[in-house]
Amino acid sequence: MTHWFHRNPLKATAPVSFNFYGVATTPAAAKVCNDMRLARTRLLELFTDSSCNPEMMKNATDLYFSLLQGFILSLDDSSQECKLRYIQNFKWTDTLQGQVPSAQQDAVFELVSMGFNVALWYTKYASRLAGKEDITEDEAKDVHRSLKIAAGIFKHLKESHIPKLITPVEKGRDLEARLIDSYIVQCQAEAQEVTIARAIELKHNPGLIAALAYETANFYQKADQTLSSLDPTYAGKWRKYLNLKTCFYMAYAYCYHGQTLLASDKCGEAIRSLQESEKFFAKAEALCKEYGETKGPGTTAKPSGHLFFRKLGSLIKNTLEKCQRENGFIYFQKVPAEAPQLELKANYGLVEPVPFEFPALNAHWTPETLAAFDLTKKPKDDTAKPKPDEEVKPLKEPDIKPQKDSGCQIS
């Protein structure tokens, strides 16, 4: 079963040379800076390389982050921060708020910003793979795993590293708790979509599928509520996606709950459940149109024409017709005025983020290497004051067009 997921653009960043002429006083110190520059450049290239896979990404991230840790960690395991933490200025754009970057002279800002992009890459890799019409079982497992890894990275950044930033996170920016929480919950919900598709394919108990769909709808609703206080100019399109997925999986839940009721000879209640499923599906269909018409950063798509959407519509129609036929021939039960209350709890298939940790300090960082950085000698470059309104070029992504005006057209 194919899937469709909304994706916000990747964060973009200004180039960093790590050229500390005069400060890096030995060949070993100069080499570790050069290695960092090359590792950073390579990692940024992989973000937009459609042939990149999780193994390539992990190797590249482990190398860069292990080198970057030398600007953050104390080599003697003391609580004292590294003397190099504030030596370099870093600029990063925001996934929602266009190309005007935030700048901080802090290696922790670089760590969390690059880490955020790595998590986004895993979601985009999952999205590309999940959109294939002939997705294999192994590919579906990769989608599931990638989304759980992304959720784990977001969670680790929020809990362990973003609180260490000296400059407070600006409201509505990527590193703010509301956005991070929404990304975490969205990853969990999308991974559960893969679980639901697998359960349907293997013809699992309709009660389990209904419960998983209900839990997934609740995840999407939670993500949407977390974004509700953000400026709709930036978050409107994203919220339309979360709304339509909430309605879509409520439709799924009522559809499969109807099947469970029918199997228990509660045909009248089954019909009412299917009618409720129809209502939620109609809401989702209307939201698909609104999503396509809403301007804002994110994927260009027409979700109502997607296979995953059309399949559910047919399933609801056929199941309702079956219930009505059987009620007319066998059961003759009254259809309740009120829809059944869904009090479903899935005991299997619920998704938790995969725990994430940044790699250990690179072996090239020794006490001698660190001591070879003389901060009394000012760097010859990177000394210009950052211009807060200076634009950083957006990354050329294979599946999202850069939106200078935050507009979006239906393709």
Coordinates of C-alpha atoms in Angstrom, one line a residue:
M1 CA 0.0 0.0 0.0
T2 CA 1.4 3.4 -1.0
H3 CA 1.4 6.4 1.4
W4 CA 1.5 10.1 1.0
F5 CA 3.1 12.4 3.6
H6 CA 3.4 16.2 3.8
R7 CA 7.0 17.4 4.1
N8 CA 8.3 20.9 5.1
P9 CA 11.5 22.1 3.4
L10 CA 14.9 21.3 4.8
K11 CA 16.8 23.9 6.7
A12 CA 19.5 25.8 4.7
T13 CA 22.8 27.0 6.1
A14 CA 25.6 29.4 5.2
P15 CA 28.9 27.8 4.3
V16 CA 31.5 27.4 7.1
S17 CA 35.2 27.3 6.3
F18 CA 36.5 26.5 9.8
N19 CA 39.7 28.4 8.7
F20 CA 41.2 29.5 12.0
Y21 CA 44.5 30.8 10.7
G22 CA 46.7 31.8 13.5
V23 CA 44.4 30.2 16.1
A24 CA 45.1 26.6 15.0
T25 CA 48.8 26.6 15.6
T26 CA 49.8 23.0 14.7
P27 CA 49.2 20.8 11.6
A28 CA 47.0 18.5 13.7
A29 CA 44.8 21.4 14.8
A30 CA 44.6 22.7 11.2
K31 CA 43.8 19.1 9.9
V32 CA 40.9 18.6 12.3
C33 CA 39.4 21.9 11.1
N34 CA 39.8 20.9 7.5
D35 CA 38.2 17.5 8.2
M36 CA 35.3 19.3 9.8
R37 CA 34.8 21.5 6.7
L38 CA 34.9 18.5 4.3
A39 CA 32.6 16.4 6.6
R40 CA 30.1 19.3 6.8
T41 CA 30.1 19.9 3.1
R42 CA 29.6 16.2 2.4
L43 CA 26.7 15.9 4.8
L44 CA 24.9 18.9 3.3
E45 CA 25.4 17.3 -0.2
L46 CA 23.8 14.1 1.0
F47 CA 20.6 15.9 2.2
T48 CA 19.6 16.5 -1.4
D49 CA 21.1 13.4 -3.0
S50 CA 18.2 11.2 -4.0
S51 CA 20.6 8.1 -4.1
C52 CA 21.5 8.6 -0.4
N53 CA 20.4 5.8 1.9
P54 CA 20.4 5.5 5.7
E55 CA 23.8 3.8 5.9
M56 CA 25.4 6.6 3.9
M57 CA 23.6 9.2 6.0
K58 CA 24.7 7.5 9.3
N59 CA 28.3 7.3 8.2
A60 CA 28.3 11.0 7.2
T61 CA 26.5 12.2 10.4
D62 CA 28.7 10.1 12.7
L63 CA 31.9 11.6 11.1
Y64 CA 30.7 15.2 11.3
F65 CA 29.1 15.1 14.7
S66 CA 32.1 13.3 16.2
L67 CA 34.4 16.1 14.9
L68 CA 32.0 18.8 16.0
Q69 CA 31.9 17.4 19.5
G70 CA 35.5 18.7 19.8
F71 CA 34.0 22.2 19.9
I72 CA 31.5 21.3 22.6
L73 CA 32.8 18.5 25.0
S74 CA 35.4 18.9 27.6
L75 CA 38.3 16.4 27.0
D76 CA 38.8 15.7 30.7
D77 CA 35.1 14.7 31.4
S78 CA 34.7 17.8 33.6
S79 CA 31.6 19.9 33.6
Q80 CA 33.6 22.8 32.2
E81 CA 32.6 23.7 28.6
C82 CA 35.0 23.5 25.8
K83 CA 37.0 26.7 25.0
L84 CA 36.1 26.4 21.3
R85 CA 32.3 26.4 21.7
Y86 CA 31.9 30.1 20.8
I87 CA 34.7 30.5 18.2
Q88 CA 32.5 30.1 15.1
N89 CA 29.4 31.7 13.9
F90 CA 26.7 29.5 12.3
K91 CA 23.6 30.6 10.3
W92 CA 20.6 28.4 9.7
T93 CA 17.2 29.1 8.1
D94 CA 13.9 27.8 9.3
T95 CA 11.7 25.1 7.8
L96 CA 8.6 27.3 8.0
Q97 CA 9.7 30.9 8.0
G98 CA 11.6 31.4 4.8
Q99 CA 15.2 32.1 3.9
V100 CA 16.1 34.8 6.6
P101 CA 18.5 32.9 8.9
S102 CA 19.0 32.8 12.6
A103 CA 22.7 33.2 13.5
Q104 CA 24.4 32.1 16.7
Q105 CA 28.1 32.0 17.6
D106 CA 27.7 28.6 19.4
A107 CA 28.7 25.1 18.3
V108 CA 25.6 23.7 20.2
F109 CA 23.4 25.7 17.8
E110 CA 25.2 24.0 14.9
L111 CA 24.7 20.6 16.6
V112 CA 21.0 20.9 17.1
S113 CA 20.4 22.6 13.7
M114 CA 22.3 20.0 11.7
G115 CA 20.7 17.3 13.9
F116 CA 17.3 18.7 13.1
N117 CA 18.1 18.4 9.4
V118 CA 19.3 14.9 9.8
A119 CA 15.9 14.0 11.4
L120 CA 14.1 15.8 8.5
W121 CA 16.1 13.8 6.0
Y122 CA 15.0 10.5 7.5
T123 CA 11.3 11.6 7.2
K124 CA 11.9 12.6 3.6
Y125 CA 13.7 9.3 2.8
A126 CA 10.7 7.5 4.3
S127 CA 8.3 9.6 2.3
R128 CA 10.0 8.9 -1.0
L129 CA 10.1 5.2 -0.3
A130 CA 6.5 5.1 0.9
G131 CA 5.2 6.8 -2.2
K132 CA 6.3 3.9 -4.5
E133 CA 3.4 1.9 -5.9
D134 CA 5.3 -1.4 -5.7
I135 CA 6.7 -1.0 -2.2
T136 CA 8.2 -4.2 -0.9
E137 CA 8.0 -5.6 2.6
D138 CA 11.6 -4.7 3.3
E139 CA 11.0 -1.2 2.0
A140 CA 8.0 -0.8 4.2
K141 CA 10.2 -1.8 7.2
D142 CA 12.7 0.8 6.1
V143 CA 10.0 3.5 6.1
H144 CA 8.8 2.4 9.5
R145 CA 12.4 2.4 10.9
S146 CA 13.3 5.7 9.4
L147 CA 10.3 7.5 10.9
K148 CA 11.1 6.0 14.3
I149 CA 14.7 7.1 14.0
A150 CA 13.6 10.7 13.1
A151 CA 11.3 10.8 16.1
G152 CA 14.2 9.7 18.3
I153 CA 16.5 12.4 17.0
F154 CA 13.9 15.1 17.5
K155 CA 13.2 13.9 21.0
H156 CA 16.9 13.7 21.9
L157 CA 17.5 17.3 20.6
K158 CA 14.5 18.6 22.6
E159 CA 15.4 16.9 25.9
S160 CA 19.2 16.9 25.9
H161 CA 20.7 19.7 23.7
I162 CA 18.3 22.5 22.9
P163 CA 18.1 23.4 26.6
K164 CA 21.9 24.0 26.6
L165 CA 21.6 26.9 24.1
I166 CA 22.7 30.2 25.5
T167 CA 20.4 32.3 23.3
P168 CA 16.7 31.4 23.9
V169 CA 14.9 29.8 21.0
E170 CA 12.7 32.3 19.1
K171 CA 9.0 31.6 19.2
G172 CA 7.7 29.8 16.1
R173 CA 11.1 28.7 15.1
D174 CA 12.2 25.1 14.4
L175 CA 13.9 24.5 17.7
E176 CA 10.9 25.6 19.8
A177 CA 9.1 22.9 21.8
R178 CA 5.8 23.2 20.0
L179 CA 7.4 22.5 16.6
I180 CA 9.7 19.7 17.8
D181 CA 6.7 18.0 19.6
S182 CA 4.6 18.2 16.4
Y183 CA 7.4 16.6 14.4
I184 CA 7.8 13.8 16.9
V185 CA 4.1 13.0 17.0
Q186 CA 3.8 13.2 13.2
C187 CA 6.6 10.7 12.8
Q188 CA 4.9 8.3 15.2
A189 CA 1.6 8.7 13.4
E190 CA 3.1 8.1 10.0
A191 CA 5.0 5.0 11.2
Q192 CA 1.7 3.7 12.5
E193 CA 0.2 4.2 9.0
V194 CA 2.7 1.6 7.8
T195 CA 1.7 -0.7 10.6
I196 CA -2.0 -0.3 9.7
A197 CA -1.3 -1.0 6.0
R198 CA 0.6 -4.2 7.0
A199 CA -2.3 -5.3 9.3
I200 CA -4.8 -4.7 6.5
E201 CA -2.6 -6.6 4.0
L202 CA -2.3 -9.6 6.3
K203 CA -6.1 -9.5 7.1
H204 CA -5.6 -9.0 10.8
N205 CA -8.5 -8.7 13.2
P206 CA -10.7 -5.6 12.2
G207 CA -10.8 -4.7 15.9
L208 CA -7.0 -4.3 16.0
I209 CA -7.0 -2.3 12.8
A210 CA -9.8 0.0 14.1
A211 CA -7.9 0.6 17.4
L212 CA -4.6 1.4 15.5
A213 CA -6.4 3.8 13.2
Y214 CA -8.1 5.5 16.2
E215 CA -4.8 5.9 18.0
T216 CA -3.2 7.2 14.8
A217 CA -6.0 9.8 14.3
N218 CA -5.4 10.9 17.9
F219 CA -1.7 11.3 17.2
Y220 CA -2.5 13.5 14.2
Q221 CA -5.0 15.5 16.3
K222 CA -2.4 16.0 19.0
A223 CA 0.2 17.3 16.5
D224 CA -2.3 19.7 15.1
Q225 CA -3.3 21.0 18.5
T226 CA 0.3 21.6 19.3
L227 CA 0.6 23.9 16.3
S228 CA -2.7 25.7 16.9
S229 CA -1.0 28.8 18.5
L230 CA 1.4 29.3 15.6
D231 CA 0.9 31.9 12.9
P232 CA -1.3 30.3 10.2
T233 CA 0.8 32.0 7.5
Y234 CA 3.6 29.6 8.3
A235 CA 1.8 26.6 9.8
G236 CA -1.6 26.7 7.9
K237 CA -0.6 24.2 5.2
W238 CA 1.0 21.8 7.7
R239 CA -2.1 21.9 9.9
K240 CA -4.4 21.2 6.9
Y241 CA -2.4 18.0 6.4
L242 CA -2.7 17.0 10.1
N243 CA -6.4 17.8 10.0
L244 CA -7.1 15.7 6.9
K245 CA -5.0 12.8 8.3
T246 CA -7.0 13.0 11.5
C247 CA -10.3 12.7 9.6
F248 CA -8.9 10.1 7.3
Y249 CA -7.9 7.7 10.1
M250 CA -11.1 8.4 12.0
A251 CA -12.9 7.2 8.9
Y252 CA -10.7 4.1 8.9
A253 CA -11.4 3.5 12.6
Y254 CA -15.2 3.7 12.1
C255 CA -15.0 1.6 9.0
Y256 CA -13.2 -1.3 10.7
H257 CA -15.2 -0.8 13.9
G258 CA -18.3 -1.3 11.7
Q259 CA -16.8 -4.6 10.5
T260 CA -16.3 -5.7 14.1
L261 CA -19.9 -4.8 15.0
L262 CA -21.2 -6.7 12.0
A263 CA -19.2 -9.8 13.1
S264 CA -20.9 -9.5 16.5
D265 CA -24.4 -9.5 14.8
K266 CA -24.8 -5.8 15.6
C267 CA -25.8 -4.8 12.1
G268 CA -27.7 -1.6 13.0
E269 CA -24.8 -0.2 15.0
A270 CA -22.4 -1.3 12.2
I271 CA -24.4 0.7 9.6
R272 CA -24.3 3.8 11.9
S273 CA -20.5 3.3 12.4
L274 CA -20.1 3.1 8.6
Q275 CA -22.2 6.2 8.1
E276 CA -19.9 8.0 10.6
S277 CA -17.0 6.7 8.6
E278 CA -18.5 8.3 5.4
K279 CA -18.8 11.6 7.2
F280 CA -15.2 11.7 8.2
F281 CA -14.1 10.6 4.7
A282 CA -16.1 13.5 3.2
K283 CA -14.4 15.9 5.7
A284 CA -11.0 14.5 4.7
E285 CA -11.9 14.9 1.0
A286 CA -12.8 18.6 1.6
L287 CA -9.6 19.1 3.6
C288 CA -7.6 17.6 0.7
K289 CA -8.9 20.4 -1.6
E290 CA -8.2 23.0 1.1
Y291 CA -4.7 21.6 1.5
G292 CA -4.0 22.0 -2.2
E293 CA -5.3 25.6 -2.1
T294 CA -3.5 26.7 1.0
K295 CA -0.3 28.7 0.5
G296 CA 2.7 27.9 2.6
P297 CA 5.9 25.9 2.8
G298 CA 5.7 22.2 2.1
T299 CA 4.9 19.5 -0.4
T300 CA 3.1 20.2 -3.7
A301 CA 0.4 17.5 -4.0
K302 CA -3.2 16.6 -4.7
P303 CA -3.8 14.0 -2.0
S304 CA -7.4 13.2 -2.9
G305 CA -6.2 11.7 -6.2
H306 CA -3.7 9.5 -4.4
L307 CA -4.2 5.7 -4.3
F308 CA -4.2 5.5 -0.5
F309 CA -7.1 7.9 -0.4
R310 CA -9.2 6.3 -3.2
K311 CA -8.8 2.9 -1.7
L312 CA -10.4 3.9 1.6
G313 CA -13.4 5.5 -0.2
S314 CA -14.1 2.3 -2.0
L315 CA -13.8 0.2 1.1
I316 CA -16.2 2.4 3.1
K317 CA -18.8 2.3 0.3
N318 CA -18.6 -1.5 -0.2
T319 CA -18.7 -2.2 3.5
L320 CA -21.7 0.0 4.1
E321 CA -23.6 -1.5 1.2
K322 CA -22.8 -5.0 2.6
C323 CA -24.1 -4.0 6.0
Q324 CA -27.3 -2.5 4.6
R325 CA -27.9 -5.6 2.4
E326 CA -27.5 -7.9 5.4
N327 CA -29.7 -5.8 7.6
G328 CA -32.4 -5.8 4.9
F329 CA -32.3 -9.6 4.5
I330 CA -31.3 -11.0 8.0
Y331 CA -31.1 -8.6 10.9
F332 CA -33.8 -5.9 10.5
Q333 CA -32.2 -3.9 13.2
K334 CA -32.8 -0.2 13.9
V335 CA -29.9 2.1 13.0
P336 CA -29.1 4.2 16.1
A337 CA -29.3 8.0 15.8
E338 CA -26.0 8.4 17.7
A339 CA -22.7 7.1 16.3
P340 CA -21.0 4.5 18.5
Q341 CA -18.4 5.9 20.9
L342 CA -14.9 4.7 20.0
E343 CA -13.1 3.6 23.1
L344 CA -10.5 1.6 21.4
K345 CA -7.0 0.9 22.7
A346 CA -4.4 -0.9 20.6
N347 CA -2.4 -3.4 22.5
Y348 CA 0.0 -4.0 19.6
G349 CA 1.7 -1.9 16.9
L350 CA 2.0 1.4 18.7
V351 CA 5.2 3.3 17.7
E352 CA 7.8 4.7 20.1
P353 CA 10.8 6.8 19.0
V354 CA 14.1 4.9 18.6
P355 CA 16.5 6.2 21.3
F356 CA 19.3 8.4 19.7
E357 CA 22.7 9.5 21.0
F358 CA 25.3 11.6 19.2
P359 CA 28.6 9.8 18.5
A360 CA 31.5 9.9 20.8
L361 CA 34.3 12.4 20.3
N362 CA 36.5 11.8 17.3
A363 CA 39.9 10.2 18.0
H364 CA 41.7 13.2 16.3
W365 CA 40.6 15.4 19.2
T366 CA 43.4 14.9 21.8
P367 CA 44.5 17.2 24.6
E368 CA 47.4 18.3 22.5
T369 CA 45.2 19.1 19.5
L370 CA 42.8 21.2 21.7
A371 CA 45.8 23.0 23.4
A372 CA 47.1 23.9 19.9
F373 CA 44.1 26.4 19.5
D374 CA 45.3 29.8 20.7
L375 CA 42.2 31.9 21.2
T376 CA 44.3 35.1 21.9
K377 CA 45.0 35.2 18.1
K378 CA 42.0 36.4 16.3
P379 CA 40.8 34.5 13.2
K380 CA 41.5 36.3 10.0
D381 CA 38.1 35.3 8.5
D382 CA 34.6 34.8 9.8
T383 CA 35.0 38.0 11.8
A384 CA 32.5 40.1 9.9
K385 CA 29.4 40.7 11.9
P386 CA 26.5 38.5 10.6
K387 CA 23.8 40.4 8.8
P388 CA 20.6 39.3 10.3
D389 CA 18.6 39.9 7.1
E390 CA 21.1 38.2 4.8
E391 CA 19.5 35.4 2.8
V392 CA 20.9 31.9 2.8
K393 CA 20.3 29.9 -0.4
P394 CA 17.7 27.2 0.0
L395 CA 18.7 23.6 -0.6
K396 CA 17.7 22.2 -4.0
E397 CA 15.6 19.3 -2.9
P398 CA 14.5 16.5 -5.3
D399 CA 10.9 16.4 -4.0
I400 CA 10.2 20.0 -2.8
K401 CA 10.5 23.1 -4.9
P402 CA 11.9 26.2 -3.0
Q403 CA 9.1 28.7 -2.3
K404 CA 10.5 32.2 -2.2
D405 CA 7.0 33.7 -1.6
S406 CA 5.9 30.7 0.5
G407 CA 3.3 30.0 -2.2
C408 CA 2.3 26.5 -3.5
Q409 CA 0.7 25.3 -6.6
I410 CA -1.3 22.1 -7.2
S411 CA 0.7 20.0 -9.6

